[in-house]
Short mmCIF file of C-alpha atoms and ligand atoms in Angstrom, two decimals:
data_model
loop_
_atom_site.label_atom_id
_atom_site.label_comp_id
_atom_site.label_asym_id
_atom_site.label_seq_id
_atom_site.Cartn_x
_atom_site.Cartn_y
_atom_site.Cartn_z
CA MET A 26 0.00 0.00 0.00
CA ASN A 27 1.27 3.51 -0.74
CA ARG A 28 0.65 6.35 1.70
CA LEU A 29 -2.51 7.57 -0.02
CA GLU A 30 -3.98 4.07 0.14
CA ILE A 31 -3.00 3.82 3.81
CA ALA A 32 -4.71 7.15 4.56
CA ILE A 33 -7.85 6.11 2.69
CA ALA A 34 -8.00 2.76 4.50
CA ALA A 35 -7.56 4.51 7.86
CA ALA A 36 -10.27 7.08 7.05
CA ARG A 37 -12.69 4.36 5.99
CA GLU A 38 -12.08 2.44 9.21
CA ALA A 39 -12.68 5.56 11.29
CA GLY A 40 -15.76 6.36 9.20
CA ALA A 41 -17.18 2.92 9.95
CA VAL A 42 -16.66 3.55 13.67
CA LEU A 43 -18.44 6.92 13.43
CA ARG A 44 -21.36 5.46 11.50
CA ARG A 45 -21.75 2.58 13.94
CA LYS A 46 -21.60 4.78 17.04
CA LEU A 47 -23.83 7.60 15.79
CA GLU A 48 -27.08 6.18 17.15
CA GLN A 49 -25.54 4.94 20.40
CA THR A 50 -25.64 6.87 23.67
CA ARG A 51 -22.86 9.48 23.58
CA ILE A 52 -20.29 10.20 26.25
CA VAL A 53 -19.58 13.91 25.87
CA ASN A 54 -16.77 15.70 27.68
CA THR A 55 -15.61 19.29 27.50
CA LYS A 56 -11.99 20.05 26.57
CA GLY A 57 -12.28 23.81 26.84
CA PRO A 58 -14.87 26.57 26.48
CA ARG A 59 -17.59 25.26 24.07
CA ASP A 60 -15.12 22.58 22.93
CA LEU A 61 -16.48 19.02 23.02
CA VAL A 62 -14.92 15.60 22.71
CA THR A 63 -16.97 12.41 22.60
CA ASP A 64 -16.31 8.70 22.89
CA ALA A 65 -16.73 8.57 19.10
CA ASP A 66 -13.86 11.05 18.49
CA LEU A 67 -11.61 8.83 20.62
CA ALA A 68 -12.75 5.55 19.03
CA ALA A 69 -12.25 6.93 15.51
CA GLN A 70 -8.81 8.20 16.49
CA THR A 71 -7.85 4.78 17.90
CA ALA A 72 -8.76 3.13 14.60
CA ILE A 73 -6.70 5.64 12.58
CA LEU A 74 -3.65 5.49 14.85
CA ALA A 75 -3.63 1.68 14.80
CA ARG A 76 -3.65 1.64 11.00
CA LEU A 77 -1.09 4.43 10.49
CA SER A 78 1.41 3.32 13.09
CA ALA A 79 1.35 -0.27 11.77
CA ALA A 80 1.58 0.71 8.09
CA ASP A 81 3.94 3.70 8.33
CA PRO A 82 6.04 3.41 11.51
CA GLU A 83 8.67 5.93 10.30
CA ALA A 84 6.27 8.87 10.15
CA ALA A 85 5.41 11.21 13.04
CA ILE A 86 1.79 11.73 14.06
CA LEU A 87 -0.22 14.73 15.23
CA SER A 88 -3.80 13.87 16.10
CA GLU A 89 -6.34 16.24 17.62
CA GLU A 90 -7.18 14.08 20.62
CA GLY A 91 -3.63 12.71 21.05
CA GLY A 92 -0.79 14.17 23.08
CA ALA A 93 2.18 14.52 20.72
CA ALA A 94 3.09 17.85 19.11
CA PRO A 95 5.69 17.08 16.42
CA ASP A 96 7.45 19.78 14.40
CA LEU A 97 5.12 20.25 11.44
CA ASP A 98 7.63 22.37 9.52
CA GLY A 99 10.44 19.82 9.63
CA PRO A 100 11.48 17.23 7.05
CA VAL A 101 9.97 14.21 8.87
CA PRO A 102 6.76 13.05 7.15
CA THR A 103 3.98 13.74 9.65
CA TRP A 104 0.42 12.49 9.65
CA VAL A 105 -2.01 15.18 10.77
CA ILE A 106 -5.35 13.77 11.85
CA ASP A 107 -8.76 15.01 12.84
CA PRO A 108 -10.66 11.81 13.61
CA LEU A 109 -13.99 13.65 13.72
CA ASP A 110 -14.40 17.13 12.29
CA GLY A 111 -17.80 18.41 13.27
CA THR A 112 -17.99 17.01 16.79
CA GLY A 113 -20.65 19.54 17.73
CA ASN A 114 -22.83 18.26 14.88
CA TYR A 115 -22.10 14.62 15.67
CA ALA A 116 -22.97 15.06 19.35
CA ARG A 117 -26.41 16.40 18.28
CA ARG A 118 -26.75 13.82 15.46
CA LEU A 119 -26.63 16.55 12.84
CA PRO A 120 -25.38 14.54 9.88
CA VAL A 121 -22.54 16.86 8.79
CA PHE A 122 -19.13 15.65 9.90
CA GLY A 123 -16.02 14.07 8.47
CA VAL A 124 -12.73 12.30 9.02
CA CYS A 125 -9.56 14.15 7.96
CA ILE A 126 -6.12 12.72 7.39
CA ALA A 127 -3.20 14.55 5.78
CA LEU A 128 0.49 13.89 5.38
CA LEU A 129 2.74 16.94 5.81
CA ILE A 130 6.37 17.28 4.82
CA GLY A 131 8.09 20.58 5.56
CA GLY A 132 4.75 22.15 6.50
CA GLN A 133 3.22 21.31 3.10
CA PRO A 134 0.39 18.81 2.65
CA GLU A 135 1.62 16.01 0.40
CA LEU A 136 -1.75 14.32 0.45
CA GLY A 137 -5.12 14.78 2.07
CA VAL A 138 -8.22 12.68 2.63
CA VAL A 139 -11.61 13.89 3.87
CA LEU A 140 -14.36 11.30 4.28
CA ASP A 141 -18.03 11.97 4.85
CA PRO A 142 -18.97 8.55 6.21
CA LEU A 143 -22.74 9.03 6.02
CA ARG A 144 -22.82 10.00 2.34
CA GLN A 145 -19.87 7.70 1.63
CA GLU A 146 -18.11 10.61 -0.06
CA LEU A 147 -14.36 10.20 -0.11
CA TYR A 148 -12.39 13.28 -1.14
CA TYR A 149 -8.69 12.76 -1.71
CA ALA A 150 -5.72 14.49 -3.30
CA GLU A 151 -2.05 13.91 -3.72
CA ARG A 152 0.47 16.57 -4.70
CA GLY A 153 0.71 16.81 -8.48
CA HIS A 154 -1.89 14.10 -9.09
CA GLY A 155 -5.14 16.03 -8.81
CA ALA A 156 -8.06 15.82 -6.42
CA PHE A 157 -10.88 13.29 -6.65
CA LEU A 158 -14.25 12.43 -5.17
CA GLN A 159 -15.30 8.81 -4.90
CA ILE A 160 -18.91 8.24 -3.94
CA GLY A 161 -19.45 4.75 -2.54
CA ARG A 162 -17.48 2.33 -4.72
CA ARG A 163 -18.13 4.26 -7.93
CA ARG A 164 -15.33 5.43 -10.20
CA PRO A 165 -13.54 8.46 -8.63
CA GLN A 166 -14.30 11.75 -10.39
CA PRO A 167 -11.75 14.59 -10.69
CA LEU A 168 -12.54 17.63 -8.56
CA THR A 169 -12.52 21.19 -9.85
CA VAL A 170 -13.48 24.35 -8.03
CA SER A 171 -16.47 26.37 -9.23
CA ALA A 172 -16.30 29.02 -11.95
CA VAL A 173 -18.22 31.60 -9.86
CA ALA A 174 -16.35 34.89 -10.20
CA GLU A 175 -18.78 37.38 -8.63
CA MET A 176 -19.64 37.74 -4.97
CA GLY A 177 -23.30 38.25 -5.84
CA GLN A 178 -23.44 34.67 -7.12
CA ALA A 179 -21.25 33.10 -4.46
CA VAL A 180 -22.29 30.54 -1.87
CA LEU A 181 -19.92 31.01 1.05
CA GLY A 182 -19.16 28.97 4.14
CA ALA A 183 -18.02 30.23 7.52
CA GLY A 184 -17.22 29.07 11.00
CA TRP A 185 -18.71 30.42 14.20
CA PRO A 186 -15.80 30.55 16.67
CA ARG A 187 -15.95 29.26 20.23
CA GLU A 188 -14.04 32.14 21.82
CA ASP A 189 -15.94 35.30 22.81
CA HIS A 190 -13.37 37.70 21.34
CA LEU A 191 -13.39 35.82 18.02
CA ARG A 192 -17.18 35.82 18.02
CA GLY A 193 -16.93 39.60 18.15
CA GLN A 194 -14.63 39.55 15.12
CA ALA A 195 -16.89 37.09 13.29
CA ALA A 196 -19.93 39.21 14.09
CA ALA A 197 -18.16 42.17 12.48
CA LEU A 198 -16.91 40.29 9.41
CA LEU A 199 -19.74 37.90 8.53
CA PRO A 200 -22.28 40.62 7.66
CA ARG A 201 -19.82 41.99 5.10
CA LEU A 202 -19.80 38.63 3.37
CA GLY A 203 -23.45 37.96 4.09
CA TYR A 204 -24.69 41.12 2.37
CA ALA A 205 -22.37 40.76 -0.62
CA CYS A 206 -22.79 37.05 -1.38
CA HIS A 207 -25.69 35.02 -2.73
CA SER A 208 -25.94 32.99 0.47
CA LEU A 209 -23.99 31.95 3.52
CA ARG A 210 -23.68 28.48 5.13
CA LEU A 211 -22.33 27.65 8.59
CA LEU A 212 -21.94 23.90 8.21
CA GLY A 213 -20.12 23.10 11.46
CA SER A 214 -17.34 21.17 9.73
CA ALA A 215 -14.45 23.21 8.37
CA ALA A 216 -12.99 20.16 6.64
CA LEU A 217 -16.18 19.39 4.72
CA THR A 218 -16.53 23.07 3.84
CA LEU A 219 -13.04 23.02 2.30
CA ALA A 220 -13.83 19.76 0.48
CA TYR A 221 -17.02 21.33 -0.86
CA ILE A 222 -15.03 24.28 -2.22
CA ALA A 223 -12.68 21.82 -3.93
CA ALA A 224 -15.76 20.10 -5.38
CA GLY A 225 -17.34 23.36 -6.62
CA ARG A 226 -20.33 23.05 -4.26
CA VAL A 227 -19.30 26.09 -2.21
CA ASP A 228 -17.27 29.01 -3.61
CA GLY A 229 -15.36 30.28 -0.61
CA CYS A 230 -15.22 30.41 3.20
CA LEU A 231 -13.97 32.31 6.21
CA HIS A 232 -12.71 30.67 9.40
CA LEU A 233 -11.08 32.54 12.27
CA ASN A 234 -9.61 29.82 14.47
CA LEU A 235 -8.63 26.59 12.80
CA GLN A 236 -5.98 24.10 13.82
CA PRO A 237 -3.62 22.25 11.48
CA TRP A 238 -5.77 19.10 11.66
CA ASP A 239 -8.86 21.04 10.55
CA VAL A 240 -7.19 22.40 7.42
CA ALA A 241 -4.30 20.21 6.26
CA ALA A 242 -6.36 17.67 4.29
CA GLY A 243 -8.61 20.35 2.80
CA ALA A 244 -5.55 22.37 1.81
CA ALA A 245 -4.29 19.43 -0.26
CA LEU A 246 -7.71 19.09 -1.91
CA LEU A 247 -7.96 22.79 -2.68
CA ARG A 248 -4.48 23.07 -4.13
CA GLU A 249 -5.09 20.15 -6.50
CA ALA A 250 -8.60 21.29 -7.45
CA GLY A 251 -7.46 24.82 -8.37
CA GLY A 252 -8.57 26.65 -5.23
CA GLN A 253 -6.78 29.18 -3.05
CA LEU A 254 -6.08 29.41 0.67
CA SER A 255 -4.70 32.48 2.42
CA ASP A 256 -4.77 34.60 5.53
CA LEU A 257 -7.38 37.37 5.72
CA ASN A 258 -5.07 39.72 3.82
CA GLY A 259 -4.52 37.33 0.93
CA ARG A 260 -1.06 36.14 1.95
CA PRO A 261 -0.48 32.45 1.20
CA TRP A 262 -1.72 30.02 3.82
CA GLN A 263 0.73 28.37 6.20
CA ILE A 264 0.07 25.41 8.44
CA HIS A 265 0.15 27.31 11.76
CA GLN A 266 -2.22 30.03 10.60
CA ARG A 267 -5.47 30.10 12.58
CA ALA A 268 -7.56 32.56 10.54
CA LEU A 269 -8.03 31.86 6.86
CA ILE A 270 -10.06 32.38 3.77
CA ALA A 271 -10.41 29.74 1.11
CA SER A 272 -11.96 30.10 -2.31
CA ASN A 273 -12.20 28.87 -5.86
CA GLY A 274 -9.39 31.36 -6.66
CA ARG A 275 -11.52 33.55 -8.94
CA LEU A 276 -13.29 35.09 -5.93
CA HIS A 277 -10.25 35.41 -3.74
CA ALA A 278 -9.29 39.04 -4.31
CA GLU A 279 -12.92 40.10 -3.90
CA LEU A 280 -13.20 38.17 -0.63
CA VAL A 281 -10.07 39.89 0.70
CA ARG A 282 -11.43 43.30 -0.38
CA CYS A 283 -14.84 42.62 1.13
CA LEU A 284 -13.35 41.65 4.51
CA ALA A 285 -11.02 44.66 4.53
CA ALA A 286 -13.77 47.20 3.74
CA ASP A 287 -14.43 49.87 6.40
C1 LIG B 16 -14.36 22.30 14.43
C2 LIG B 16 -15.17 22.39 13.16
C3 LIG B 16 -15.87 23.72 13.08
C4 LIG B 16 -14.91 24.89 13.17
C5 LIG B 16 -14.10 24.77 14.46
C6 LIG B 16 -13.37 23.43 14.50
P1 LIG B 16 -14.01 19.88 15.55
O1 LIG B 16 -13.64 21.08 14.52
O2 LIG B 16 -14.35 22.25 12.02
O3 LIG B 16 -16.54 23.83 11.84
O4 LIG B 16 -15.62 26.10 13.16
O5 LIG B 16 -13.17 25.83 14.53
O6 LIG B 16 -12.62 23.33 15.70
O7 LIG B 16 -13.79 20.40 16.94
O8 LIG B 16 -15.42 19.51 15.30
O9 LIG B 16 -13.04 18.81 15.17
CA1 LIG B 17 -11.80 19.83 13.51
CA1 LIG B 18 -12.14 16.92 15.76
#
């Protein structure tokens, strides 16, 4: 198995865990203010770590619910994992969540996998080889971002931060996008939102506090599907950046302008 196949196998195993546990009684704990972790996050993570550490023992691992904090900018290949993106949705049985696995080398995503286990939608990309969506066991289809070039026609995604001070910032910025765009979606899963931009379903998004595991897989998808990822000023995205905008590329400059407007 190559590394992409390993990542896909691990994501599918975690997805099966999440599907199986969804209807069971949840154990929900709080990690921080408005920040949940459930038994399902931990079980999905266990499945991924077992697969990755057996199949790729040389690589380092950063997983959201794990302890290690490897150097993401260094030369050692590092798996970056979010076993359940959209925990808040999952805990309420809102069916919008995903599994994210990326491999970083030198801070750059070499490959990324996002799986929506309920729709059986597997998004994956490998540097230089394009991005694809496989639905069920059907033939994978290449992903391309949308052609929407005007804000008035754009469907945008956004996150609603947990932290009070970032809620203030979001409350100031979101109306700028909300008035200018066609419509706004707060899906509750940053990873699926990025995958949807890669797939042309959504045209752009704004998130103010993401972690490497939220973004790394989606960044690989976006790069290969022709999208763009940056900070709020349009400077190229880097792995440690918390606030970001993503888009189909065509809308990017307008998104930056819209957010900067007085
Ligand atoms: C969260 C989701 C959410 C985003 C948060 C993330 P989690 O991830 O992606 O959409 O707004 O910032 O932390 O906690 O469900 O893995
Ligand atoms: Ca996440
Ligand atoms: Ca998570």
